[in-house]
Short mmCIF file of C-alpha atoms and ligand atoms in Angstrom, two decimals:
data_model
loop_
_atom_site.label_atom_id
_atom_site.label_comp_id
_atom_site.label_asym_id
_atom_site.label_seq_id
_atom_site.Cartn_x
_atom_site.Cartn_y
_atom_site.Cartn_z
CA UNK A 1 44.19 51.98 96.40
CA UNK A 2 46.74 53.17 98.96
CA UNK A 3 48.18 50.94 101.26
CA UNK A 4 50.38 52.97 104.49
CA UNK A 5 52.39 51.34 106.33
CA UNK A 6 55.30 53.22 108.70
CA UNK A 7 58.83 53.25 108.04
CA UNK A 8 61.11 51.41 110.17
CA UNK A 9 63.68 49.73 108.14
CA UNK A 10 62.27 45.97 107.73
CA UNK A 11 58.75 45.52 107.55
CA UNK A 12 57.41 44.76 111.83
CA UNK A 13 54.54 42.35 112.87
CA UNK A 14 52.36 44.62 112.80
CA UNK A 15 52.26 45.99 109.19
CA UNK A 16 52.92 41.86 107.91
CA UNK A 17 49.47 41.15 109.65
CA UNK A 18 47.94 44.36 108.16
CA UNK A 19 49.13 43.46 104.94
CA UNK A 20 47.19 39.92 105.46
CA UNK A 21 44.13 41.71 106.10
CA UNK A 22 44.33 43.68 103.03
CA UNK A 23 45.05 40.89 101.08
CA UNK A 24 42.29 38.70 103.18
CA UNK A 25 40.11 41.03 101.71
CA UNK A 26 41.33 41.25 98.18
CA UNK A 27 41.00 37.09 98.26
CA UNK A 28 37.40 37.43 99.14
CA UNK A 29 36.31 39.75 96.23
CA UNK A 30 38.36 37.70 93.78
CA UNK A 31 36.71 34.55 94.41
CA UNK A 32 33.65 36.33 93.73
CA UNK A 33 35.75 37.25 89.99
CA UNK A 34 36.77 34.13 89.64
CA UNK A 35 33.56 32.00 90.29
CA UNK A 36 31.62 34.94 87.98
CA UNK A 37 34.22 33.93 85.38
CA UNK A 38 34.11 29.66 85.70
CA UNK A 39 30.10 30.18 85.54
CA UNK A 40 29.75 32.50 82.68
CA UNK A 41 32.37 30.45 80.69
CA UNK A 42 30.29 26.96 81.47
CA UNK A 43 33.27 25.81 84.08
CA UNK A 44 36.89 25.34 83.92
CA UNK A 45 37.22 25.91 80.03
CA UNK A 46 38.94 29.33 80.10
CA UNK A 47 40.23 28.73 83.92
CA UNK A 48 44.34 28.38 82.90
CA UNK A 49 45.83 27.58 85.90
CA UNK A 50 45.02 27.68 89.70
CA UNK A 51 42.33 27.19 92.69
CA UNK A 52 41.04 29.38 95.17
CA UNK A 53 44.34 30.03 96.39
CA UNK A 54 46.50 30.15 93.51
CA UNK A 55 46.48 32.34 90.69
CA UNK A 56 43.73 32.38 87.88
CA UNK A 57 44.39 33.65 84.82
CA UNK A 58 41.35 33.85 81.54
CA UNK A 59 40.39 36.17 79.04
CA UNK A 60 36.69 37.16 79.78
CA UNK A 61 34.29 37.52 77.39
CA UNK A 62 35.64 40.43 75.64
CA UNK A 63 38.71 38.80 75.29
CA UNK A 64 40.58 40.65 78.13
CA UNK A 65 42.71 38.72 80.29
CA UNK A 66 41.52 38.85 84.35
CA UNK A 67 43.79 37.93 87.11
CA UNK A 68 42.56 35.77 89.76
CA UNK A 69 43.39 35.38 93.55
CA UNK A 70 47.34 36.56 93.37
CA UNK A 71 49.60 35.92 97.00
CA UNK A 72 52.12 38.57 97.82
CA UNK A 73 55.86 37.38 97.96
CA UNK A 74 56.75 38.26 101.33
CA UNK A 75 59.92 38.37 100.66
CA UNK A 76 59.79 41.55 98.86
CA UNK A 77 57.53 43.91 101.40
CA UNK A 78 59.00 47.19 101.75
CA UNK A 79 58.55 49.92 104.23
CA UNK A 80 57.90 52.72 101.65
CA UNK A 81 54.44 53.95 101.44
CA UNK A 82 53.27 52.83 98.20
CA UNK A 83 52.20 54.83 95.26
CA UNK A 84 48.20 55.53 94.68
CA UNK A 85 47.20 53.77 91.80
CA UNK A 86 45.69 57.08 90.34
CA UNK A 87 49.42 58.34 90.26
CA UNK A 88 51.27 55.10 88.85
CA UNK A 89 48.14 54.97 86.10
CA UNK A 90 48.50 58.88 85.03
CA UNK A 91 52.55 59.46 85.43
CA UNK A 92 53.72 57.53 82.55
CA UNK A 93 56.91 57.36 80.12
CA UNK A 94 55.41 55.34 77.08
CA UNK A 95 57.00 57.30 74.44
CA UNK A 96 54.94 54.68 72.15
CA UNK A 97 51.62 56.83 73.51
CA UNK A 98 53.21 60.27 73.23
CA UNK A 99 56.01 61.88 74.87
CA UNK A 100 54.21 64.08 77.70
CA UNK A 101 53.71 61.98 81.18
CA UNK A 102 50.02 62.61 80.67
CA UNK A 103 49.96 61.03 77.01
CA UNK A 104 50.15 57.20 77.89
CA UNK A 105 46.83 57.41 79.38
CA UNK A 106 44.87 59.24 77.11
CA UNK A 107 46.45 57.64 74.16
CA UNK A 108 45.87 53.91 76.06
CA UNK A 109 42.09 53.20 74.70
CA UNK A 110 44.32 52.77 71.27
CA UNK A 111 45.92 49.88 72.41
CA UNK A 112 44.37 46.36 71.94
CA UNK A 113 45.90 43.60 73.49
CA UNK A 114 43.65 40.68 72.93
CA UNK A 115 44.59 38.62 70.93
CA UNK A 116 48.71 38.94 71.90
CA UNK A 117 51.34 36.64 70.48
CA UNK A 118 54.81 36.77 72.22
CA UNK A 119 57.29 35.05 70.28
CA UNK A 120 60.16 33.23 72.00
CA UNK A 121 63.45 32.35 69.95
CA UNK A 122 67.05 32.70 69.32
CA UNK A 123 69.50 30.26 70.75
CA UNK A 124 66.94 28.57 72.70
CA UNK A 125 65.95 24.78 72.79
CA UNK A 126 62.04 25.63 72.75
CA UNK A 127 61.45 28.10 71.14
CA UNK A 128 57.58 29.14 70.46
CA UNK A 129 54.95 31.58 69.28
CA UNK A 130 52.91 31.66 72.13
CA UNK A 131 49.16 33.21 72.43
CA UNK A 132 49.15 35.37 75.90
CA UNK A 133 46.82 33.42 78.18
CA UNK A 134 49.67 30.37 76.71
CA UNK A 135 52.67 32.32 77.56
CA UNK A 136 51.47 32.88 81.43
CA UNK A 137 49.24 29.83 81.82
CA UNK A 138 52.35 27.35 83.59
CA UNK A 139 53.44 29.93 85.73
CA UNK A 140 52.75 31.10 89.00
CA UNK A 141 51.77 34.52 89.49
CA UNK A 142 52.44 36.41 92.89
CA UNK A 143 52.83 39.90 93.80
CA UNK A 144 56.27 42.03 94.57
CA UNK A 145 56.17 45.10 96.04
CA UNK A 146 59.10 46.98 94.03
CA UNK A 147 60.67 50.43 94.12
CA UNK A 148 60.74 52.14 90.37
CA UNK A 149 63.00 54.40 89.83
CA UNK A 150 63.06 56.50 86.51
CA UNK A 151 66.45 58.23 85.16
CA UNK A 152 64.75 61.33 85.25
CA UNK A 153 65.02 61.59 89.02
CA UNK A 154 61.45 60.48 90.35
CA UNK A 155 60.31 57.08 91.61
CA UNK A 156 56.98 55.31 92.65
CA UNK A 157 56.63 52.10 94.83
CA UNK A 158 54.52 49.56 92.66
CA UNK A 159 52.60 46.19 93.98
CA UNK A 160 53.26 44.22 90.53
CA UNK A 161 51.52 40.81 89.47
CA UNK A 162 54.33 38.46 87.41
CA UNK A 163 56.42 35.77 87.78
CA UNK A 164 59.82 35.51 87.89
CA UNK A 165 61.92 35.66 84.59
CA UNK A 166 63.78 32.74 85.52
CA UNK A 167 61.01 30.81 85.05
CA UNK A 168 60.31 31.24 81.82
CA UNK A 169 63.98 31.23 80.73
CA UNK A 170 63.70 27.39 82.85
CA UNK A 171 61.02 26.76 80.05
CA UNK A 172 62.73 27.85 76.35
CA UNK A 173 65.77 26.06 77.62
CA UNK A 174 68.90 28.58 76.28
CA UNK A 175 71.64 26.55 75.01
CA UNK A 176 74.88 27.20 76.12
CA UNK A 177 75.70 29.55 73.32
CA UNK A 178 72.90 32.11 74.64
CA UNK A 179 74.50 35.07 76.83
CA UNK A 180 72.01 38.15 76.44
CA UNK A 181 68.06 38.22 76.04
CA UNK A 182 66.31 40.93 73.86
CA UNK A 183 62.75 42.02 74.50
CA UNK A 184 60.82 44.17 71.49
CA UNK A 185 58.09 45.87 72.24
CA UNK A 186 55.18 45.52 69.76
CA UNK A 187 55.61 47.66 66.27
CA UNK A 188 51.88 49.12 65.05
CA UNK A 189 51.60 52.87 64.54
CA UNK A 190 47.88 52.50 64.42
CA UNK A 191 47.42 51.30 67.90
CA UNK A 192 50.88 53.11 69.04
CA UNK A 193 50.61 56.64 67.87
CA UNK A 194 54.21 57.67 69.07
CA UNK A 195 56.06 55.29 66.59
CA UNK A 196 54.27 58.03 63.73
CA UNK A 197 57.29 60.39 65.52
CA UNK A 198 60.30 59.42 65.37
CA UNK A 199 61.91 60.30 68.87
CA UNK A 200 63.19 56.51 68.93
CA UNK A 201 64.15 54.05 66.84
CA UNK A 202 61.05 52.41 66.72
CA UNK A 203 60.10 49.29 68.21
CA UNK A 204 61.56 49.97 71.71
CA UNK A 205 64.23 47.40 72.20
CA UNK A 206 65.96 46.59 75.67
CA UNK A 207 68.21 43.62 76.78
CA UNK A 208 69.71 41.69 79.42
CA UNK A 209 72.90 39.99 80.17
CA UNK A 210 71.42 36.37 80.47
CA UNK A 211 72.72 35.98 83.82
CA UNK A 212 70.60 39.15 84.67
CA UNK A 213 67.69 38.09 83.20
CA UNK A 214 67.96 34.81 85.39
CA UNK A 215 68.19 36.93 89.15
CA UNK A 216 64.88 36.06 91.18
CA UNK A 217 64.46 39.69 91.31
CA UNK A 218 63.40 40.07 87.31
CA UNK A 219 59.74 39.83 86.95
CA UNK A 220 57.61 39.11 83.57
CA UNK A 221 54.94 41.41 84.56
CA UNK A 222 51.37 41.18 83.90
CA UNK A 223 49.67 43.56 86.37
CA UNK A 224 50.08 46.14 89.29
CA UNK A 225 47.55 46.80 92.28
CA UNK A 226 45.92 43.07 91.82
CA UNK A 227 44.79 43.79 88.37
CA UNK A 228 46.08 43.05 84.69
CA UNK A 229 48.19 46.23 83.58
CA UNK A 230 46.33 48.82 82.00
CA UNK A 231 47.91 49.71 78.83
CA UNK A 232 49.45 52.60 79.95
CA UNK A 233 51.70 50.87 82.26
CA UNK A 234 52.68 48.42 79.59
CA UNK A 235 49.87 45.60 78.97
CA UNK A 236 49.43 43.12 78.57
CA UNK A 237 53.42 42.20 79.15
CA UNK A 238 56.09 43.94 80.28
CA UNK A 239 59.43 43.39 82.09
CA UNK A 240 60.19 45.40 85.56
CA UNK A 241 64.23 45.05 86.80
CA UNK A 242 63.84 46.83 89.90
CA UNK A 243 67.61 47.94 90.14
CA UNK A 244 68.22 49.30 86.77
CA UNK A 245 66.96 52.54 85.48
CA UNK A 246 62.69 52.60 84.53
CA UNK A 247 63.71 52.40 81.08
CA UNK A 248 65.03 48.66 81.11
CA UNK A 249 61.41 47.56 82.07
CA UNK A 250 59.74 47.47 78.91
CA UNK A 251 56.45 47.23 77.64
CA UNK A 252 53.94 45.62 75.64
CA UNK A 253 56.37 42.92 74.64
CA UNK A 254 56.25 40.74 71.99
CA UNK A 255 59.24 39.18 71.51
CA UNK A 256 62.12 37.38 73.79
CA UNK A 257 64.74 36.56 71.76
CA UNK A 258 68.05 34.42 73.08
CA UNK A 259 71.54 35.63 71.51
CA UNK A 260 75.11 35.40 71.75
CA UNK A 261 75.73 39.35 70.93
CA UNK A 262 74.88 42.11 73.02
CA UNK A 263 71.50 43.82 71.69
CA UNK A 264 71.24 47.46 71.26
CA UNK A 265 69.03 48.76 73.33
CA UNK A 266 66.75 51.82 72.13
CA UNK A 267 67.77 54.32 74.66
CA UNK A 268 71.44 52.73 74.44
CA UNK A 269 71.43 53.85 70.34
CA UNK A 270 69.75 57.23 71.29
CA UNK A 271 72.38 58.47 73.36
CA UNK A 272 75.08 55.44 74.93
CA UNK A 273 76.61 58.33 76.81
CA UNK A 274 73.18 59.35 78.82
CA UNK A 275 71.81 55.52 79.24
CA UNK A 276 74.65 52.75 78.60
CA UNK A 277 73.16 48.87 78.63
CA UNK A 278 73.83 47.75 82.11
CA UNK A 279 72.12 51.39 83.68
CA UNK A 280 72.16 50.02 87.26
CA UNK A 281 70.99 52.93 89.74
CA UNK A 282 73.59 54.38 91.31
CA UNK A 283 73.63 57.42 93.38
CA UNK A 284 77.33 58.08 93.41
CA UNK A 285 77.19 58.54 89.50
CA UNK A 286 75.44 60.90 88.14
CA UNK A 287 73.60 61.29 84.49
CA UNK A 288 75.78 63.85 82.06
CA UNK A 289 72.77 66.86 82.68
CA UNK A 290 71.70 66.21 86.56
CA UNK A 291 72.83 64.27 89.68
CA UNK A 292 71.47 61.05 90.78
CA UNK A 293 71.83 61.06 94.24
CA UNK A 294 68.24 61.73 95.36
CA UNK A 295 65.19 61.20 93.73
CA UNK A 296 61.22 62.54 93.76
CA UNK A 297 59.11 60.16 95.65
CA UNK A 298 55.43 60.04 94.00
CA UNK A 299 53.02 58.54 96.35
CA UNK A 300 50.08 60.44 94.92
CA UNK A 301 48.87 63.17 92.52
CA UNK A 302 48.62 65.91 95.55
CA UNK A 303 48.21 68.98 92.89
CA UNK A 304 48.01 68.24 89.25
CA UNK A 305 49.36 66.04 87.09
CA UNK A 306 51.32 67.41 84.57
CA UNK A 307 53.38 69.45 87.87
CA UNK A 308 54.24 66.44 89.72
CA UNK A 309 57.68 65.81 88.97
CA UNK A 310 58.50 69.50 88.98
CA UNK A 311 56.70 70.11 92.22
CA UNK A 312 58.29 67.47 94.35
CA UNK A 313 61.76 67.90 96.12
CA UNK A 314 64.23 65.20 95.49
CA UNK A 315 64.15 64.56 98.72
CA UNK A 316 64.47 60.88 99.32
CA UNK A 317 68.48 59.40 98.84
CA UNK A 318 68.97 56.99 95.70
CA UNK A 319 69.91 53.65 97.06
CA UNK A 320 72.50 52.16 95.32
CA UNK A 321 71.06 49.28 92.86
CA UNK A 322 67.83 50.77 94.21
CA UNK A 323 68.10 48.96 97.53
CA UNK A 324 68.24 45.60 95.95
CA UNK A 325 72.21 44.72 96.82
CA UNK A 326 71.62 41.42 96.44
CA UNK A 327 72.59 42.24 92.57
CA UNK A 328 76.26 43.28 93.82
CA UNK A 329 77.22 40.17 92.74
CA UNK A 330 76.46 39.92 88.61
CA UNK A 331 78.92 42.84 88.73
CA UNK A 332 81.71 41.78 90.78
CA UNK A 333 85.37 42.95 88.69
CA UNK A 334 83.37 46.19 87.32
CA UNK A 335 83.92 49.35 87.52
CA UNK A 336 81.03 51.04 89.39
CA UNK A 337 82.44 54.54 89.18
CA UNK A 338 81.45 55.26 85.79
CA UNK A 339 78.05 55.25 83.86
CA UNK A 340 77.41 51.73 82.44
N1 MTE B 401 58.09 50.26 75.22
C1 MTE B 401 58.41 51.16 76.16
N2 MTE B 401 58.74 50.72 77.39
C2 MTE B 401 59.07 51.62 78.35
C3 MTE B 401 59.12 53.01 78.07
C4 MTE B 401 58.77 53.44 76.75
O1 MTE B 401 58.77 54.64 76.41
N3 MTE B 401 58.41 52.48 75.83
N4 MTE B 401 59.49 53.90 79.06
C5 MTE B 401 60.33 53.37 80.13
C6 MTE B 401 60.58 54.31 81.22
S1 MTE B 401 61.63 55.59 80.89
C7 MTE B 401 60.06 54.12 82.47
S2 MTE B 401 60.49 55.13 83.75
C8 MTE B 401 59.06 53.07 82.74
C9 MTE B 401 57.81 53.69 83.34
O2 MTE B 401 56.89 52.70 83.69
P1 MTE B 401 55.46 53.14 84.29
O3 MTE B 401 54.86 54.13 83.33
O4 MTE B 401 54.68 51.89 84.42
O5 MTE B 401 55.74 53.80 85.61
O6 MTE B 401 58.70 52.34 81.56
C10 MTE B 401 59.78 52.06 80.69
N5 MTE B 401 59.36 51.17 79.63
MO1 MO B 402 62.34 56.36 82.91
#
């Protein structure tokens, strides 16, 4: 699915009403999904949440979890053309699925995701083993259109399906001790070939200053393009922080734990010099083997996939914290000039 739209700075009329009419359209097939699913189910048994014009979230009756009718956030348009699905679901880093870009996908039928636990603890006041459909049922899904942007130099633009962070942190109720949050991905070699290598210290760990974790712009993410996440991209739960380095969005999480000591993340252990914890983007610094200040825009998968990144020019500028500089403010008193 491609959706164009031209490139003035802020989104005009025009391309907000176009939007509507893409989504208009998107709302009628999914109450076709969604009344397929209440009838096949015997009514509102699996239904979690929602009504025609909220989200719907149930597992169907092979146990995988559909999305219902999900609203954009306007608040988060952007004038960048956005990235073909085909592209964003073939151009992957899952090291957990192999280490080539064109691994994730072919490795992804591995994967199974129903049933998923996600286990909430630490220095929390409720803390929980949740089931999945559990975990997202109180929230309130929406879509955010959000630029990715990998170390490596490339980016895509993404329409992700999630819900705010904050939310769930509102929900396990930190105590005042908490001051970082650490997300594992799940550990199981069987379903996660790459762990039988050991390129990282296996199970992919990242983490967030708490204060980080609570910005409106982190999203617990559990689709892209008005669908649930195929597994390549990180299903069934992953985290995206659009102004930090791809590698802070983690997938296929299964644990959220609150703490008073700063986590380790994997990459962090790997190499702190190449990609420290905080890894905001940030054009003016660049990584120890290349620069940062312009990056490969993918939009679509114009000759092959395995030559995409090497094909494009970096031609588009980096935009310091990604173009999100709403974040200036978690790091006010630090120094921006180095790698952190
Ligand atoms: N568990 C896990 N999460 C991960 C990775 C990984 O290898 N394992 N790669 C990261 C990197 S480097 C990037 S750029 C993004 C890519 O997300 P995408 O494949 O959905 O574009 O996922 C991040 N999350
Ligand atoms: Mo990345």
């Amino acid at each position: 699915m491609l959706i164009r739209s031209p490139k003035p700075l802020h989104p005009r009329e025009s391309e907000v009403t176009d939007h509507d009419a893409w989504l208009s359209r998107r709302l009628f097939l999914k109450k076709g999904v969604a009344g397929a699913l209440a009838a096949s189910t015997g009514g509102a048994g699996v239904l979690l949440a929602g009504c025609e014009t909220t989200a719907v979230t149930a597992r169907n009756s092979d146990g995988k979890l559909e999305l219902g009718i999900v609203k954009p956030n306007k608040s988060y348009l952007l004038p960048d053309t956005i990235t073909e699905k085909a592209a964003a679901t073939t151009y992957n880093n899952f090291y957990e699925m192999g280490v080539l870009k064109s691994d994730p996908r072919e490795n992804a039928h591995l994967l199974k995701t129903a049933p998923w636990s996600v286990r909430v603890h630490g220095m929390v006041d409720k803390p929980a083993d949740y089931q999945l459909e559990d975990f997202i049922a109180p929230h309130q899904l929406e879509e955010r259109i959000y630029r990715l942007r990998c170390v490596e130099a490339w980016s895509m633009v993404i329409p992700w399906v999630g819900f705010p962070m904050a939310d769930l942190i509102g929900r396990a109720q930190p105590t005042s001790k908490a001051r970082f949050v650490k997300f594992t991905t799940l550990l199981d070699p069987s379903m996660l070939p790459g762990q039988r290598t050991p390129v990282l210290d296996w199970p992919y760990v990242e983490a967030l200053e708490l204060k980080e974790a609570l910005h409106p712009l982190t999203l617990l993410t559990v689709g892209m393009y008005g669908e649930v996440l195929p597994n390549q991209n990180g299903a069934p739960l992953r985290l995206v922080v659009p102004w930090k380095y791809g590698y802070k969005s983690i997938k296929s999480i299964v644990d959220i734990e609150f703490t008073d000591h700063r986590p380790v993340p994997s990459w962090t252990r790997a190499a702190p010099n190449e990609y420290p914890f905080y890894s905001n983007v940030n054009p003016s610094v660049n990584h120890p083997r290349w620069s940062q200040a312009r990056e490969r825009r993918i939009t679509n998968i114009p000759r092959g996939l395995d030559a995409i990144g090497a094909l494009l020019e970096p031609k588009i500028e980096t935009l310091m914290f990604n173009g999100y500089p709403e974040v200036a403010e978690l790091y006010r008193g630090m120094d921006m000039t180095r790698l952190f």
